[in-house]
């Protein structure tokens, strides 16, 4: 390959083959310059056969590029294959299963002629699906929005040059290091109607009116779940916002102060607009957490949280692993996947456009 | 020149100092600020505190007392902890056998993949980078059915049957192996992203200097990139360890129904409620036992954990 | 032996179908042991040229030869070239000793004890022997710079490449390192290609300098050649501080006619300008004489606009009395000479010191007479 490009280069007129006069300007005669009249002609030639030159250029570059490429393969290809098989291979497989009628304890039949969208049709006609989809959306939007607001407030508080900042930050982020299984246990106990901490505290404050059957009452069930998830993940939003706040130069705070802006106005007009990137990335990650909230619901309610808190993730698991409706479960999973894609794809594309991938 | 990621920048320090100075003049605002911060500490710690108190109470005591008050005299017991440890011991061992290798492998593979796609620069790598990164955001529901099918077809237990005769080997390790492979595969995207961001901060000139020094790509990784990756390995290992330790979903799907002998601690903890023990005190003790390793890691390396989640 | 030849070297980048030419058809020969400085404004392609020689950028067209064999398609790893980077690019996790040994370990089969003694020797020569066990972050900028140089020297390469190695040092240290670098290069006698945007560095360090602008080589020559016989207006303006004065003129009736003056020319000079009407006349600041009275030919009444005292000399900005455009001409005079703003002076522009350029192409048509070059110290 390299030889070949060499030969090609030699054959090309005016390229490597033809040696120009000895070291341009070496003798220092005025007027003898590399870009004198002589090389203007060379320039024209270069442009005139740009097509050929371009072909050669890619060829020349490829020899080096390919060596970089070839050398990089042992590093990324094995992890890529493992990850690719489990992530993209499995999603493809899942999609294929969703086209079949695979259910029960028999083996799936991958017969292309029998592939159809029946399972998706079934989902569209299934009220449970619509409830779950609606709950998923509510969970996604409400949880993410509240988490962001709460996380931003936390970040602003922690950013006030407080003492023991690290300690506060560590405590606020602590729930995130816990398993959903553990936090679900804690909150099941917190929400216990008779002896749980929330209701006990409320009655001690004389607010018996407010004591509710938090996680069995359909009206409060989803809200209670969202509240617990906010408890677990608002620390994450705080950490992201804190990094964003720290990246804003001092002068912006000071300029706003000099301009006489009130603290509230300063944050609203000067600081908040600069946190757009932080908000974007925190929002996407929080939505992904929300989509993965399955563990929490599963531990709290088993595989059927009831219509008030059923989300697509629990419904999929129930259909597939509870009722052995494998194909139906797969179809629901694909819908969930599409929802995740709708959230993430624009974000990744934007990151790519900004060159931050 | 790349140096290990520094803490807060000098600017933020001076800003904090200046803000602090300005704020000292307004003592009242300060007091209110600390009051709010303290109340928030209460909010975040309340469930843990109530759980911890409950775990030391007899059934009788927690049914009658206020959840967040410590147990008094005869209401105090260590029995829930004994039960929790007994019930979860096997799960703790399984989780350890699972989380440690899976964490190390996913971090190592993420690092070399990021090196091959970041430090070694070639033209059409972006689509592959995008595929890696997108893998972070996949809802795992979309792969559960194929996963259960896969491990029904690939019977690790019979494939590795020669091993089970060896000392210290048990047949249920096959299921743990399945889980390890799964966690490694799904962990690679996030470790890849963490390492990629880190390697992008390396000075190009340093890598070029190594090339001109005659170092091959392997040597550059081995002698330059890997030694400089230590801080990022700390972040990645801690983050991945908590993620894998805390997982429930894959264990539910990949392990034989109920988890069997291979059940990690999350599955065992979940089973605590449905099974033998109905009492909240044992469940709370169990929750703490299950969370203990991640809590220890978090308290010791909270800084690195924060860095992991922030990126 | 280690003669470095760039033969029609061209580099272009594709930018969404557009081709951006970074280096256009560069021909340079650097003799064995020669110190060549590649100088030009930022973005002129000098770093790209250097990186092509190093193998860090591919060559789009042309050939680079070391001695007789082409290295165009060789990877950087095997080129036997050492490079000093602007950021020094030391390995932060290695001690100075490890930094210096790394290249020898990677590119040679040299036994460990030989590497050790060679590193020690080089460190001694660079005056960094007592730093060998420190990490880069424990060193000052100047020390890091020495280590970076030492790391290149210990390799004993065929060619040194240096990419603005002094630009991160403070002014005093830079002047000191400039001299030292020159001394080392002379001692080692290794072919060196040195990139800088600083024309002072270029003038003082190079055996020859190559001036690049907009991807094109403008001139290659000794510093004095480039100073006194610039190939074109760009070189004339780029080399020298303060820059050469340029005045737009037309050739009419054997004289150069500008906005504010008329400058009669001798027969010899006129011969050089044949066929060109639209011209630029150039004169170096130190060649203008402030006589005090406008009597001689080529003398013009002017007013002092601003005086910049530099200590050893003054930069005096003059305006022609009749000039409406208020174009200033800068003159350097001895620091001891007292000149005040507003003062009326006569400025004499000696004909043997003028340069004349074609206004269209910028090409030098007539350069100053050279016998005076020996007595005029270049002012850089």
PDB file of N, CA and C in Angstrom, chain A residues 17 76-77 85 98 104 112 118-120 134-135 140 164 175 182 190 192 205 221 225 228 236 245 269 272 309:
ATOM      1  N   UNK A  17       8.481  13.756  -7.390  1.00  0.00           N
ATOM      2  CA  UNK A  17       9.499  13.388  -8.356  1.00  0.00           C
ATOM      3  C   UNK A  17      10.380  14.534  -8.811  1.00  0.00           C
ATOM      4  N   UNK A  76     -10.129  -1.128  21.730  1.00  0.00           N
ATOM      5  CA  UNK A  76     -11.565  -0.865  21.883  1.00  0.00           C
ATOM      6  C   UNK A  76     -12.451  -1.986  21.384  1.00  0.00           C
ATOM      7  N   UNK A  77     -11.921  -2.827  20.493  1.00  0.00           N
ATOM      8  CA  UNK A  77     -12.825  -3.803  19.896  1.00  0.00           C
ATOM      9  C   UNK A  77     -13.345  -4.844  20.887  1.00  0.00           C
ATOM     10  N   UNK A  85     -22.781  -6.650  21.996  1.00  0.00           N
ATOM     11  CA  UNK A  85     -23.622  -7.841  21.996  1.00  0.00           C
ATOM     12  C   UNK A  85     -24.702  -7.731  23.064  1.00  0.00           C
ATOM     13  N   UNK A  98     -40.464  -9.448  20.266  1.00  0.00           N
ATOM     14  CA  UNK A  98     -41.722  -8.714  20.373  1.00  0.00           C
ATOM     15  C   UNK A  98     -42.606  -8.918  19.136  1.00  0.00           C
ATOM     16  N   UNK A 104     -45.577 -18.388  27.601  1.00  0.00           N
ATOM     17  CA  UNK A 104     -45.636 -19.658  28.320  1.00  0.00           C
ATOM     18  C   UNK A 104     -44.267 -20.292  28.440  1.00  0.00           C
ATOM     19  N   UNK A 112     -39.933 -15.914  10.366  1.00  0.00           N
ATOM     20  CA  UNK A 112     -40.144 -14.577   9.805  1.00  0.00           C
ATOM     21  C   UNK A 112     -41.561 -14.400   9.263  1.00  0.00           C
ATOM     22  N   UNK A 118     -48.730  -7.741  16.342  1.00  0.00           N
ATOM     23  CA  UNK A 118     -49.864  -8.052  17.211  1.00  0.00           C
ATOM     24  C   UNK A 118     -49.676  -7.569  18.639  1.00  0.00           C
ATOM     25  N   UNK A 119     -48.462  -7.775  19.135  1.00  0.00           N
ATOM     26  CA  UNK A 119     -48.205  -7.438  20.533  1.00  0.00           C
ATOM     27  C   UNK A 119     -48.351  -5.933  20.773  1.00  0.00           C
ATOM     28  N   UNK A 120     -47.912  -5.143  19.770  1.00  0.00           N
ATOM     29  CA  UNK A 120     -48.051  -3.694  19.911  1.00  0.00           C
ATOM     30  C   UNK A 120     -49.526  -3.306  19.849  1.00  0.00           C
ATOM     31  N   UNK A 134     -48.890   6.455  31.144  1.00  0.00           N
ATOM     32  CA  UNK A 134     -49.188   7.769  31.725  1.00  0.00           C
ATOM     33  C   UNK A 134     -48.411   7.966  33.023  1.00  0.00           C
ATOM     34  N   UNK A 135     -48.408   6.945  33.873  1.00  0.00           N
ATOM     35  CA  UNK A 135     -47.654   7.039  35.127  1.00  0.00           C
ATOM     36  C   UNK A 135     -46.167   7.230  34.866  1.00  0.00           C
ATOM     37  N   UNK A 140     -41.597  10.591  35.173  1.00  0.00           N
ATOM     38  CA  UNK A 140     -40.457  11.164  34.458  1.00  0.00           C
ATOM     39  C   UNK A 140     -40.427  12.685  34.628  1.00  0.00           C
ATOM     40  N   UNK A 164     -17.905  23.538  56.829  1.00  0.00           N
ATOM     41  CA  UNK A 164     -18.228  22.106  56.746  1.00  0.00           C
ATOM     42  C   UNK A 164     -18.968  21.792  55.447  1.00  0.00           C
ATOM     43  N   UNK A 175     -27.973   9.415  50.192  1.00  0.00           N
ATOM     44  CA  UNK A 175     -28.994   8.441  49.780  1.00  0.00           C
ATOM     45  C   UNK A 175     -28.717   7.844  48.403  1.00  0.00           C
ATOM     46  N   UNK A 182     -32.683  -0.971  49.551  1.00  0.00           N
ATOM     47  CA  UNK A 182     -32.529  -0.424  50.897  1.00  0.00           C
ATOM     48  C   UNK A 182     -33.438   0.788  51.090  1.00  0.00           C
ATOM     49  N   UNK A 190     -41.110   4.463  56.727  1.00  0.00           N
ATOM     50  CA  UNK A 190     -41.478   5.863  56.922  1.00  0.00           C
ATOM     51  C   UNK A 190     -42.964   6.076  56.669  1.00  0.00           C
ATOM     52  N   UNK A 192     -45.351   3.902  56.816  1.00  0.00           N
ATOM     53  CA  UNK A 192     -46.267   3.012  57.526  1.00  0.00           C
ATOM     54  C   UNK A 192     -47.382   3.818  58.211  1.00  0.00           C
ATOM     55  N   UNK A 205     -47.629  16.597  66.049  1.00  0.00           N
ATOM     56  CA  UNK A 205     -47.772  18.027  65.811  1.00  0.00           C
ATOM     57  C   UNK A 205     -49.237  18.442  65.821  1.00  0.00           C
ATOM     58  N   UNK A 221     -50.203   7.469  46.255  1.00  0.00           N
ATOM     59  CA  UNK A 221     -49.188   6.445  46.006  1.00  0.00           C
ATOM     60  C   UNK A 221     -48.028   6.939  45.138  1.00  0.00           C
ATOM     61  N   UNK A 225     -44.093   7.827  46.081  1.00  0.00           N
ATOM     62  CA  UNK A 225     -42.927   7.238  45.409  1.00  0.00           C
ATOM     63  C   UNK A 225     -42.018   8.342  44.894  1.00  0.00           C
ATOM     64  N   UNK A 228     -40.032   9.992  47.659  1.00  0.00           N
ATOM     65  CA  UNK A 228     -38.911   9.173  48.119  1.00  0.00           C
ATOM     66  C   UNK A 228     -37.774   9.201  47.106  1.00  0.00           C
ATOM     67  N   UNK A 236     -27.908  14.338  43.772  1.00  0.00           N
ATOM     68  CA  UNK A 236     -27.209  14.249  42.491  1.00  0.00           C
ATOM     69  C   UNK A 236     -27.339  15.565  41.723  1.00  0.00           C
ATOM     70  N   UNK A 245     -22.106  25.944  39.018  1.00  0.00           N
ATOM     71  CA  UNK A 245     -21.943  27.229  39.703  1.00  0.00           C
ATOM     72  C   UNK A 245     -20.471  27.577  39.864  1.00  0.00           C
ATOM     73  N   UNK A 269     -31.330  36.229  36.733  1.00  0.00           N
ATOM     74  CA  UNK A 269     -30.962  36.839  35.460  1.00  0.00           C
ATOM     75  C   UNK A 269     -29.547  36.490  35.014  1.00  0.00           C
ATOM     76  N   UNK A 272     -28.647  31.705  36.539  1.00  0.00           N
ATOM     77  CA  UNK A 272     -29.462  30.613  36.011  1.00  0.00           C
ATOM     78  C   UNK A 272     -29.252  30.362  34.518  1.00  0.00           C
ATOM     79  N   UNK A 309     -49.706   3.354  40.578  1.00  0.00           N
ATOM     80  CA  UNK A 309     -48.252   3.547  40.523  1.00  0.00           C
ATOM     81  C   UNK A 309     -47.589   2.604  39.539  1.00  0.00           C
TER      82      UNK A 309
END
